[in-house]
Amino acid sequence: MTEPTSPNVTAGGRVQLARPKEPYIPPREWIRDNLFSTPFNSILTVLFTALVFVMTRGMLGFIFGHDRRWEAPATNLRFLMTQAYPDEQYIRVWFTFGWILALAGLSLAAWNAAPRVGYRNLARKAASVGVAVALIGLVAPAMSTSGRLQYVLIGAIPMAAGIIALKILDNHDTRDMSAFVVQVLVVAGIILSLWTVPYGQHTFVDGAARVDSGTVAQSTKLPLTIMLLVIIAAFYVGRTIRPHFKQLKAVLGGIWLLSPFILTTLVLRDPAFDSGHLLSTDIPIGLAFALGGGAILWLLSSAKAGETGRIAAAIILVLAFASFLTPMRMIVRIDALMLAGAALSSATFAGSREARLRFVGGWMGAIVIVNWLVTATNTPSTVFGLPTGTFYGGGLTLTLIITSFTLIFAFPLGVTMALARTSKMPIFRVMSTAYIETIRGIPLITVFIFFAIMLPLLLPDGMEVAKIPAIVIGYVLFSSAYLAENVRGGLQSIGRGQHEAAEALGLTTAQKTLMITLPQALRVSIPPLVGQAIGTFKESSLVLIVGLFDLLFIARNVIPNTSGFLGAQREPLMVASFIYWAGSYSMSKASQRVERKLGLGER
Amino acid sequence: MTDTVKQHRDLSNAKDMIVCQGVNKWYGDFQALSDITATVKETEVVVVLGPSGSGKSTWIRCVNRLEHHQSGNIIVDGVELTNDVRNIEKIRSEVGMVFQQFNLFPHLTVLDNITLAPKWVRKLPKAEAEEKAMELLEIVGIPEQADKYPGQMSGGQQQRVAIARALAMEPRIMLFDEPTSALDPEMIKEVLDVMKGLARSGMTMMVVTHEMGFAREVADRIIFMEDGEIVEVGTPEHFFTDPEEDRTKLFLSQIL
Amino acid sequence: MTASQTEHPATTRPPLWRDAVVVKWVAQVFTLVVVVGVLIFLVTQAKTSLNDNGIRTGFDFIKTNPGFQLAEGIDTSPATGGRALYVGMVNMFRITFVGIIFATMLGVLVGLGRLSGNWMVEKVSTVFVETIRNVPLLVQIIFYDAVITQLAPVEFGVGPISGWFMVTQKGVSMPRIFAADGFYQWAVVVLVGAVVARFVYRHEVDRRDETGQDTKPGFKAMGTIVAFGLLGLLIHPLFGFLGPIFGGIARVIGAIPPGAVQLALIALAATAVVIWIRRFWASFDGPSGRAKLTDDDWFRIVFAGIGGLLVAAVVVLWPGLSAWIVHSTHDFFRFLETKFEFGNWSRPLDGMRPGVIKPDRFTSFSPNGLTMSRAFAAVFLGVVLYTASFIAEIIRGGILAVPKGQLEAADAVGLTKGQKLRHIVLPQAFRVILPPMGNQYLNLAKNTTLAIAVGYSDLVQVGQTLYNQSGRTIEVMAIWMLFYLSVSLGLSSIVNFWNVRLKLVER
């Protein structure tokens, strides 16, 4: 797994420092120093060991208890993941999953993000996993002797392998491998075991529990194996093209950003969706504004536009406002307003050919996103469903959809609010401060209830909003206030000198903000922003209270009500907890790694 | 051999580049500038001296409108500094400024630092801006550093990049706000050499500095300020050998 | 100065539409108008929608019988909707208050544990933090609720310690200590004791500074308070005379017409604005004459005036606010009066053991004990563990933030370990810890709203039941927002107060 280039230099040309070698301490000394250094410490050690023992035993007793019904979450795994997505269309879900994995593999390769694990460290980890597994067998209450023996034997294999490896490798062995490979190997092992172990033996036919070929293992072993191959293939493709493809990171970032839109609209949507209205009305309007507006902006952003350009922009603004007085589709009015805004700012972005192209491209992107949004929330049978209609996909899928859309839209709003709050203009500052502090003062749950119940009432006639987009809008407004505070911290860390230098060069306020202030502020705010992303993921569970079928809702309210598993609440809840935990924990670990990497680069 | 050609130039017929008339500025109760009246001619090099807190930095920053004066007029290259949106942008692209703390943009490479404003303010095509930037880096003597980040360079190199960045806008006036004060002694010379070269090329310059050698060698005129007022104006010979005001004498005795 | 200004031409002004200051203010006012316009539009839209759907609006539900009972609280069958909401608020404060106390204790312990040199303690703390804070709070609350539901039912002799500490599927019951009739008089004695203790503390500190001996001021001050507490057990009826005084105050306040309060509030707002403008104005006066006000400054003054007018308008148009201020203050003093009845000689504190009763077909905990209901226990466990895991990280970060050089310096001057902690580490760590700690308390207060998921009768749960019954969604939501906003503002101003104080001490 060594890199073609020198392993110590990452893609950014930054040098990673080699970790200093740990000095060897004999176990006896280590135990004395770390566990029994003083009488007080000895007491603590004994107490805490007892505590750990009791807790572990209790936990294991719970997990392996005879009355545990783990088959409840196992059989209903599909419910947890996607709710009742139509069986015959399930290929769409797998496609979505594969898409995300492929992107993940490519990104891991492009950013060279996977950490590296030393061989000795790996051996140590293997040994401790083995010990842990063996201990489970020894400690767990209420387990048959043969069961205990199984665990001990299974644990003995990695334990022995680890210890032998440690003996063979000398103390100063510095070889390492990518953690990605290790993870893939572990996951591959689990997936391969699906081919032999029939997990989730229960399935329901006509309301009766039966053991048959439709077990979780049977129905997922092939797709999961393909998924494994997809991510491995993507990783290697990424590694191969990385040296030849300079914009790889930018392109991947763009695809990541667009994925939620593409996947929810094109892949996960209602399979029987009628696209007549879409083709006859929505797409033509969007296209007209994207192309016509693009042409206007192309002209306005010419360096020669000058005074005429400003007058033209003002005329567009007046026309846009006038559109509110005439009967017209709301989307046309919104698009016209956006065009006016872009026209007013076109002088700022005017410049060379490529600058103008980028400006017009940005305009088209914005118009596509806004039109998509309005269409998606307003049209029956997109993934978001109708106020009364069915929703295609729930469970973890819904949790992720809510999280990703919230993050995508809260980001620009939050940044705007942070800019307004740090601006020198008092009314902007007061308005954004009032907004941020009000939102931060009220609990999320009241926001959700408000938007679930009230938002439909606030809209004018002819505009509808389904429950999921309503909740997402509320969540966006809520998150943006917190995000604004995080970004504000970054903005405040930028010295006055940076502003002055930018002003002295003649950059306009917009240019200064976009090119000088924000890039620096956002870099500083990465750790709190990741923390907030984790929070957004976790707190999306609150949609349970307004009755959306997210992961937690399925685990708490749906599975315990399925026939055969009545009242089995704790088992699916534990599975849901584990899913949330795994997501949050891995994100926070990854962010700590990024933080260390950035900290190293800044020096 | 020092270049003393400029000291005997007759600039009386040259165009006025910076005209200040009765400029006043307060920070709350504190009057930072009182009744500043002075003129800088085209191609003239004016060095502003004075103890710290004497308002010389404030003045130079008012000329670039980083600070707003509260009364009086400042006319730069025939354009008066007012709240007029258009004039501010115009002036700033005509006037280059170099700061004490360099103020390079840490998230951009040296090349991007220099080409940013030409691309977005002067609307130059990317290739042209980069070509120009490389020429300027050549002039300030560090072409090989183009792809580095500011954080990877020494202070002297950073200040030279800052000069190149200001020059990339092809300004008609350059303002220097204590450009060598934050530098280690061994790096001061490399920056001063660049500034001397610039002065020789005929750039109009207004320099706030504590480098007396530079002032004596390059300045056409020296303005001495204290407590927000202009105390004395004169040629370097006159100023260093035969100052009129007592305050000037005191200042010179303290630093020389 | 004026002379020199007349010598030169005055600064020329650009045309209005190109003046940067004017353009900025026009943009701001324009945005403000648009935002306010959109808000007004939404509100009118909501009104028409509600009318179209035949939904009545108004706050009359506060005065009428809500028609439902609450699971727990100071009043489980409230007579009016307002009373029901009030019970919900009290329930929210109950769980917030105990939650903050326990979360802080646990969090500090775990945070110190993470810094412990003991490997076992450090690992246990780390696993606790990394597990708890990465699982959503709602999931935890629901899980604890599910676990408690599966516990043993309430029965006579249920354990773990029957008659003292009982854990069942209906919650936890334990002995209760409560304020008896004599409590308020006794509290006055303790209050006096606290004042005396402050003097003792000052005095002992002065003596220490003079003589250099360790006079143990903190210890003596605590001793004073304890002594007064014990003394108070014997003499507290003496303070019964305060009752009529409070009664008198209550009557005086009750006699104030709401109009006077309105006038006072308007006067207050006007004074605040005038003082602000005068200060702002004065900041331009210097020894060297008047500085010129920029357009920006003029706009500021105008907007300060408009702000004052707005406050006045609210006060005039909403007389209920002033009436409420009068009534609640009056009620507060009336309440105090009843608590200070002359000659009331009873214990200030009393205790009771929990028990199990079977009044009808169902067994339940007797009301004697301090009983945590199932829902309360689930929410309590959830918020305490969850918040503690964040507090632990804050404590750890705060202590790690003390630079190593500080500890070395302390060692160099020969401070003992305790002195080092007391005088060097804690004061510095505290400054780092306090602001995020305040945020955590705020989060805890807001997180108690998740109680709705397990049916604990907090404000949100009561409110939801209320609007389901009466259909007054907007009104209930307005009450929610006002309540939580004021709780947040209150908590954050307390934290800010301490923050500012600590910073001042620092200088």
PDB file of N, CA, C and O in Angstrom, chain A residues 486-534:
ATOM      1  N   ASN A 486     -20.749  30.029  14.460  1.00  0.00           N
ATOM      2  CA  ASN A 486     -19.458  29.371  14.225  1.00  0.00           C
ATOM      3  C   ASN A 486     -18.628  30.138  13.211  1.00  0.00           C
ATOM      4  O   ASN A 486     -17.427  30.310  13.384  1.00  0.00           O
ATOM      5  N   VAL A 487     -19.292  30.566  12.137  1.00  0.00           N
ATOM      6  CA  VAL A 487     -18.558  31.301  11.103  1.00  0.00           C
ATOM      7  C   VAL A 487     -18.109  32.650  11.645  1.00  0.00           C
ATOM      8  O   VAL A 487     -17.024  33.129  11.327  1.00  0.00           O
ATOM      9  N   ARG A 488     -18.944  33.245  12.491  1.00  0.00           N
ATOM     10  CA  ARG A 488     -18.577  34.536  13.058  1.00  0.00           C
ATOM     11  C   ARG A 488     -17.264  34.443  13.825  1.00  0.00           C
ATOM     12  O   ARG A 488     -16.415  35.332  13.740  1.00  0.00           O
ATOM     13  N   GLY A 489     -17.111  33.332  14.568  1.00  0.00           N
ATOM     14  CA  GLY A 489     -15.843  33.134  15.268  1.00  0.00           C
ATOM     15  C   GLY A 489     -14.673  33.199  14.297  1.00  0.00           C
ATOM     16  O   GLY A 489     -13.661  33.836  14.565  1.00  0.00           O
ATOM     17  N   GLY A 490     -14.846  32.535  13.138  1.00  0.00           N
ATOM     18  CA  GLY A 490     -13.782  32.555  12.137  1.00  0.00           C
ATOM     19  C   GLY A 490     -13.566  33.948  11.582  1.00  0.00           C
ATOM     20  O   GLY A 490     -12.430  34.397  11.418  1.00  0.00           O
ATOM     21  N   LEU A 491     -14.673  34.643  11.319  1.00  0.00           N
ATOM     22  CA  LEU A 491     -14.553  35.986  10.741  1.00  0.00           C
ATOM     23  C   LEU A 491     -13.816  36.927  11.690  1.00  0.00           C
ATOM     24  O   LEU A 491     -13.030  37.761  11.268  1.00  0.00           O
ATOM     25  N   GLN A 492     -14.101  36.757  12.985  1.00  0.00           N
ATOM     26  CA  GLN A 492     -13.473  37.664  13.938  1.00  0.00           C
ATOM     27  C   GLN A 492     -11.988  37.390  14.100  1.00  0.00           C
ATOM     28  O   GLN A 492     -11.254  38.240  14.581  1.00  0.00           O
ATOM     29  N   SER A 493     -11.579  36.172  13.707  1.00  0.00           N
ATOM     30  CA  SER A 493     -10.168  35.856  13.873  1.00  0.00           C
ATOM     31  C   SER A 493      -9.317  36.468  12.764  1.00  0.00           C
ATOM     32  O   SER A 493      -8.105  36.379  12.797  1.00  0.00           O
ATOM     33  N   ILE A 494      -9.972  37.086  11.780  1.00  0.00           N
ATOM     34  CA  ILE A 494      -9.206  37.660  10.674  1.00  0.00           C
ATOM     35  C   ILE A 494      -8.809  39.091  11.013  1.00  0.00           C
ATOM     36  O   ILE A 494      -9.647  39.906  11.371  1.00  0.00           O
ATOM     37  N   GLY A 495      -7.545  39.360  10.911  1.00  0.00           N
ATOM     38  CA  GLY A 495      -7.029  40.648  11.355  1.00  0.00           C
ATOM     39  C   GLY A 495      -7.500  41.789  10.473  1.00  0.00           C
ATOM     40  O   GLY A 495      -7.942  41.594   9.339  1.00  0.00           O
ATOM     41  N   ARG A 496      -7.417  43.006  11.036  1.00  0.00           N
ATOM     42  CA  ARG A 496      -7.809  44.177  10.301  1.00  0.00           C
ATOM     43  C   ARG A 496      -6.940  44.363   9.068  1.00  0.00           C
ATOM     44  O   ARG A 496      -7.377  44.887   8.052  1.00  0.00           O
ATOM     45  N   GLY A 497      -5.692  43.937   9.195  1.00  0.00           N
ATOM     46  CA  GLY A 497      -4.744  44.125   8.095  1.00  0.00           C
ATOM     47  C   GLY A 497      -5.220  43.489   6.807  1.00  0.00           C
ATOM     48  O   GLY A 497      -5.026  44.026   5.721  1.00  0.00           O
ATOM     49  N   GLN A 498      -5.869  42.325   6.927  1.00  0.00           N
ATOM     50  CA  GLN A 498      -6.354  41.647   5.724  1.00  0.00           C
ATOM     51  C   GLN A 498      -7.411  42.487   5.019  1.00  0.00           C
ATOM     52  O   GLN A 498      -7.396  42.633   3.807  1.00  0.00           O
ATOM     53  N   HIS A 499      -8.322  43.064   5.809  1.00  0.00           N
ATOM     54  CA  HIS A 499      -9.348  43.913   5.213  1.00  0.00           C
ATOM     55  C   HIS A 499      -8.699  45.112   4.538  1.00  0.00           C
ATOM     56  O   HIS A 499      -9.046  45.488   3.424  1.00  0.00           O
ATOM     57  N   GLU A 500      -7.753  45.720   5.248  1.00  0.00           N
ATOM     58  CA  GLU A 500      -7.145  46.939   4.728  1.00  0.00           C
ATOM     59  C   GLU A 500      -6.369  46.651   3.459  1.00  0.00           C
ATOM     60  O   GLU A 500      -6.431  47.423   2.494  1.00  0.00           O
ATOM     61  N   ALA A 501      -5.634  45.538   3.456  1.00  0.00           N
ATOM     62  CA  ALA A 501      -4.856  45.212   2.266  1.00  0.00           C
ATOM     63  C   ALA A 501      -5.790  45.031   1.079  1.00  0.00           C
ATOM     64  O   ALA A 501      -5.521  45.510  -0.025  1.00  0.00           O
ATOM     65  N   ALA A 502      -6.921  44.321   1.324  1.00  0.00           N
ATOM     66  CA  ALA A 502      -7.853  44.085   0.226  1.00  0.00           C
ATOM     67  C   ALA A 502      -8.455  45.401  -0.257  1.00  0.00           C
ATOM     68  O   ALA A 502      -8.575  45.632  -1.459  1.00  0.00           O
ATOM     69  N   GLU A 503      -8.795  46.282   0.699  1.00  0.00           N
ATOM     70  CA  GLU A 503      -9.376  47.557   0.296  1.00  0.00           C
ATOM     71  C   GLU A 503      -8.357  48.400  -0.455  1.00  0.00           C
ATOM     72  O   GLU A 503      -8.673  49.049  -1.450  1.00  0.00           O
ATOM     73  N   ALA A 504      -7.131  48.395   0.031  1.00  0.00           N
ATOM     74  CA  ALA A 504      -6.106  49.214  -0.601  1.00  0.00           C
ATOM     75  C   ALA A 504      -5.855  48.768  -2.033  1.00  0.00           C
ATOM     76  O   ALA A 504      -5.414  49.550  -2.861  1.00  0.00           O
ATOM     77  N   LEU A 505      -6.120  47.502  -2.334  1.00  0.00           N
ATOM     78  CA  LEU A 505      -5.932  47.032  -3.699  1.00  0.00           C
ATOM     79  C   LEU A 505      -7.107  47.415  -4.584  1.00  0.00           C
ATOM     80  O   LEU A 505      -7.097  47.160  -5.778  1.00  0.00           O
ATOM     81  N   GLY A 506      -8.143  47.984  -3.988  1.00  0.00           N
ATOM     82  CA  GLY A 506      -9.281  48.417  -4.788  1.00  0.00           C
ATOM     83  C   GLY A 506     -10.342  47.354  -4.967  1.00  0.00           C
ATOM     84  O   GLY A 506     -11.244  47.506  -5.782  1.00  0.00           O
ATOM     85  N   LEU A 507     -10.277  46.250  -4.193  1.00  0.00           N
ATOM     86  CA  LEU A 507     -11.332  45.237  -4.291  1.00  0.00           C
ATOM     87  C   LEU A 507     -12.627  45.817  -3.713  1.00  0.00           C
ATOM     88  O   LEU A 507     -12.593  46.555  -2.731  1.00  0.00           O
ATOM     89  N   THR A 508     -13.744  45.477  -4.331  1.00  0.00           N
ATOM     90  CA  THR A 508     -15.014  45.916  -3.762  1.00  0.00           C
ATOM     91  C   THR A 508     -15.334  45.065  -2.535  1.00  0.00           C
ATOM     92  O   THR A 508     -14.691  44.041  -2.293  1.00  0.00           O
ATOM     93  N   THR A 509     -16.342  45.501  -1.788  1.00  0.00           N
ATOM     94  CA  THR A 509     -16.679  44.761  -0.568  1.00  0.00           C
ATOM     95  C   THR A 509     -17.014  43.313  -0.889  1.00  0.00           C
ATOM     96  O   THR A 509     -16.587  42.396  -0.184  1.00  0.00           O
ATOM     97  N   ALA A 510     -17.785  43.100  -1.957  1.00  0.00           N
ATOM     98  CA  ALA A 510     -18.170  41.732  -2.306  1.00  0.00           C
ATOM     99  C   ALA A 510     -16.934  40.914  -2.655  1.00  0.00           C
ATOM    100  O   ALA A 510     -16.775  39.778  -2.204  1.00  0.00           O
ATOM    101  N   GLN A 511     -16.046  41.500  -3.433  1.00  0.00           N
ATOM    102  CA  GLN A 511     -14.839  40.765  -3.826  1.00  0.00           C
ATOM    103  C   GLN A 511     -13.987  40.457  -2.604  1.00  0.00           C
ATOM    104  O   GLN A 511     -13.483  39.343  -2.440  1.00  0.00           O
ATOM    105  N   LYS A 512     -13.863  41.447  -1.737  1.00  0.00           N
ATOM    106  CA  LYS A 512     -13.064  41.257  -0.539  1.00  0.00           C
ATOM    107  C   LYS A 512     -13.626  40.100   0.279  1.00  0.00           C
ATOM    108  O   LYS A 512     -12.901  39.215   0.729  1.00  0.00           O
ATOM    109  N   THR A 513     -14.943  40.106   0.445  1.00  0.00           N
ATOM    110  CA  THR A 513     -15.567  39.071   1.262  1.00  0.00           C
ATOM    111  C   THR A 513     -15.379  37.689   0.649  1.00  0.00           C
ATOM    112  O   THR A 513     -15.004  36.737   1.332  1.00  0.00           O
ATOM    113  N   LEU A 514     -15.638  37.580  -0.651  1.00  0.00           N
ATOM    114  CA  LEU A 514     -15.609  36.261  -1.281  1.00  0.00           C
ATOM    115  C   LEU A 514     -14.196  35.728  -1.439  1.00  0.00           C
ATOM    116  O   LEU A 514     -13.977  34.524  -1.364  1.00  0.00           O
ATOM    117  N   MET A 515     -13.240  36.617  -1.680  1.00  0.00           N
ATOM    118  CA  MET A 515     -11.916  36.115  -2.029  1.00  0.00           C
ATOM    119  C   MET A 515     -10.923  36.183  -0.884  1.00  0.00           C
ATOM    120  O   MET A 515      -9.941  35.454  -0.875  1.00  0.00           O
ATOM    121  N   ILE A 516     -11.151  37.062   0.057  1.00  0.00           N
ATOM    122  CA  ILE A 516     -10.160  37.213   1.129  1.00  0.00           C
ATOM    123  C   ILE A 516     -10.723  36.750   2.474  1.00  0.00           C
ATOM    124  O   ILE A 516     -10.176  35.860   3.123  1.00  0.00           O
ATOM    125  N   THR A 517     -11.834  37.340   2.884  1.00  0.00           N
ATOM    126  CA  THR A 517     -12.313  37.075   4.243  1.00  0.00           C
ATOM    127  C   THR A 517     -12.860  35.667   4.403  1.00  0.00           C
ATOM    128  O   THR A 517     -12.423  34.922   5.277  1.00  0.00           O
ATOM    129  N   LEU A 518     -13.827  35.310   3.548  1.00  0.00           N
ATOM    130  CA  LEU A 518     -14.508  34.030   3.761  1.00  0.00           C
ATOM    131  C   LEU A 518     -13.575  32.834   3.667  1.00  0.00           C
ATOM    132  O   LEU A 518     -13.636  31.951   4.525  1.00  0.00           O
ATOM    133  N   PRO A 519     -12.714  32.740   2.640  1.00  0.00           N
ATOM    134  CA  PRO A 519     -11.864  31.555   2.588  1.00  0.00           C
ATOM    135  C   PRO A 519     -11.060  31.356   3.861  1.00  0.00           C
ATOM    136  O   PRO A 519     -10.930  30.236   4.352  1.00  0.00           O
ATOM    137  N   GLN A 520     -10.566  32.463   4.415  1.00  0.00           N
ATOM    138  CA  GLN A 520      -9.780  32.315   5.639  1.00  0.00           C
ATOM    139  C   GLN A 520     -10.663  31.983   6.828  1.00  0.00           C
ATOM    140  O   GLN A 520     -10.325  31.135   7.652  1.00  0.00           O
ATOM    141  N   ALA A 521     -11.805  32.662   6.923  1.00  0.00           N
ATOM    142  CA  ALA A 521     -12.687  32.441   8.072  1.00  0.00           C
ATOM    143  C   ALA A 521     -13.194  31.005   8.097  1.00  0.00           C
ATOM    144  O   ALA A 521     -13.240  30.365   9.143  1.00  0.00           O
ATOM    145  N   LEU A 522     -13.556  30.492   6.913  1.00  0.00           N
ATOM    146  CA  LEU A 522     -14.123  29.141   6.887  1.00  0.00           C
ATOM    147  C   LEU A 522     -13.075  28.114   7.279  1.00  0.00           C
ATOM    148  O   LEU A 522     -13.378  27.134   7.945  1.00  0.00           O
ATOM    149  N   ARG A 523     -11.837  28.363   6.878  1.00  0.00           N
ATOM    150  CA  ARG A 523     -10.799  27.408   7.251  1.00  0.00           C
ATOM    151  C   ARG A 523     -10.667  27.341   8.769  1.00  0.00           C
ATOM    152  O   ARG A 523     -10.554  26.267   9.350  1.00  0.00           O
ATOM    153  N   VAL A 524     -10.716  28.497   9.408  1.00  0.00           N
ATOM    154  CA  VAL A 524     -10.625  28.514  10.872  1.00  0.00           C
ATOM    155  C   VAL A 524     -11.832  27.820  11.490  1.00  0.00           C
ATOM    156  O   VAL A 524     -11.727  27.168  12.530  1.00  0.00           O
ATOM    157  N   SER A 525     -12.991  27.951  10.827  1.00  0.00           N
ATOM    158  CA  SER A 525     -14.210  27.415  11.444  1.00  0.00           C
ATOM    159  C   SER A 525     -14.450  25.946  11.150  1.00  0.00           C
ATOM    160  O   SER A 525     -15.489  25.431  11.525  1.00  0.00           O
ATOM    161  N   ILE A 526     -13.533  25.282  10.470  1.00  0.00           N
ATOM    162  CA  ILE A 526     -13.821  23.882  10.116  1.00  0.00           C
ATOM    163  C   ILE A 526     -14.163  23.024  11.342  1.00  0.00           C
ATOM    164  O   ILE A 526     -15.199  22.358  11.344  1.00  0.00           O
ATOM    165  N   PRO A 527     -13.363  23.040  12.421  1.00  0.00           N
ATOM    166  CA  PRO A 527     -13.715  22.151  13.544  1.00  0.00           C
ATOM    167  C   PRO A 527     -15.107  22.404  14.117  1.00  0.00           C
ATOM    168  O   PRO A 527     -15.894  21.458  14.221  1.00  0.00           O
ATOM    169  N   PRO A 528     -15.473  23.652  14.446  1.00  0.00           N
ATOM    170  CA  PRO A 528     -16.838  23.816  14.948  1.00  0.00           C
ATOM    171  C   PRO A 528     -17.902  23.487  13.908  1.00  0.00           C
ATOM    172  O   PRO A 528     -18.974  23.014  14.269  1.00  0.00           O
ATOM    173  N   LEU A 529     -17.586  23.711  12.624  1.00  0.00           N
ATOM    174  CA  LEU A 529     -18.592  23.404  11.609  1.00  0.00           C
ATOM    175  C   LEU A 529     -18.819  21.903  11.507  1.00  0.00           C
ATOM    176  O   LEU A 529     -19.954  21.440  11.344  1.00  0.00           O
ATOM    177  N   VAL A 530     -17.745  21.120  11.607  1.00  0.00           N
ATOM    178  CA  VAL A 530     -17.942  19.665  11.589  1.00  0.00           C
ATOM    179  C   VAL A 530     -18.741  19.248  12.812  1.00  0.00           C
ATOM    180  O   VAL A 530     -19.654  18.426  12.718  1.00  0.00           O
ATOM    181  N   GLY A 531     -18.410  19.856  13.955  1.00  0.00           N
ATOM    182  CA  GLY A 531     -19.173  19.558  15.164  1.00  0.00           C
ATOM    183  C   GLY A 531     -20.646  19.833  14.946  1.00  0.00           C
ATOM    184  O   GLY A 531     -21.510  19.054  15.361  1.00  0.00           O
ATOM    185  N   GLN A 532     -20.919  20.923  14.241  1.00  0.00           N
ATOM    186  CA  GLN A 532     -22.312  21.259  14.000  1.00  0.00           C
ATOM    187  C   GLN A 532     -22.961  20.288  13.020  1.00  0.00           C
ATOM    188  O   GLN A 532     -24.133  19.942  13.162  1.00  0.00           O
ATOM    189  N   ALA A 533     -22.193  19.850  12.032  1.00  0.00           N
ATOM    190  CA  ALA A 533     -22.741  18.870  11.091  1.00  0.00           C
ATOM    191  C   ALA A 533     -23.128  17.598  11.842  1.00  0.00           C
ATOM    192  O   ALA A 533     -24.190  17.020  11.604  1.00  0.00           O
ATOM    193  N   ILE A 534     -22.271  17.196  12.786  1.00  0.00           N
ATOM    194  CA  ILE A 534     -22.594  16.016  13.588  1.00  0.00           C
ATOM    195  C   ILE A 534     -23.880  16.259  14.370  1.00  0.00           C
ATOM    196  O   ILE A 534     -24.775  15.415  14.424  1.00  0.00           O
TER     197      ILE A 534
END
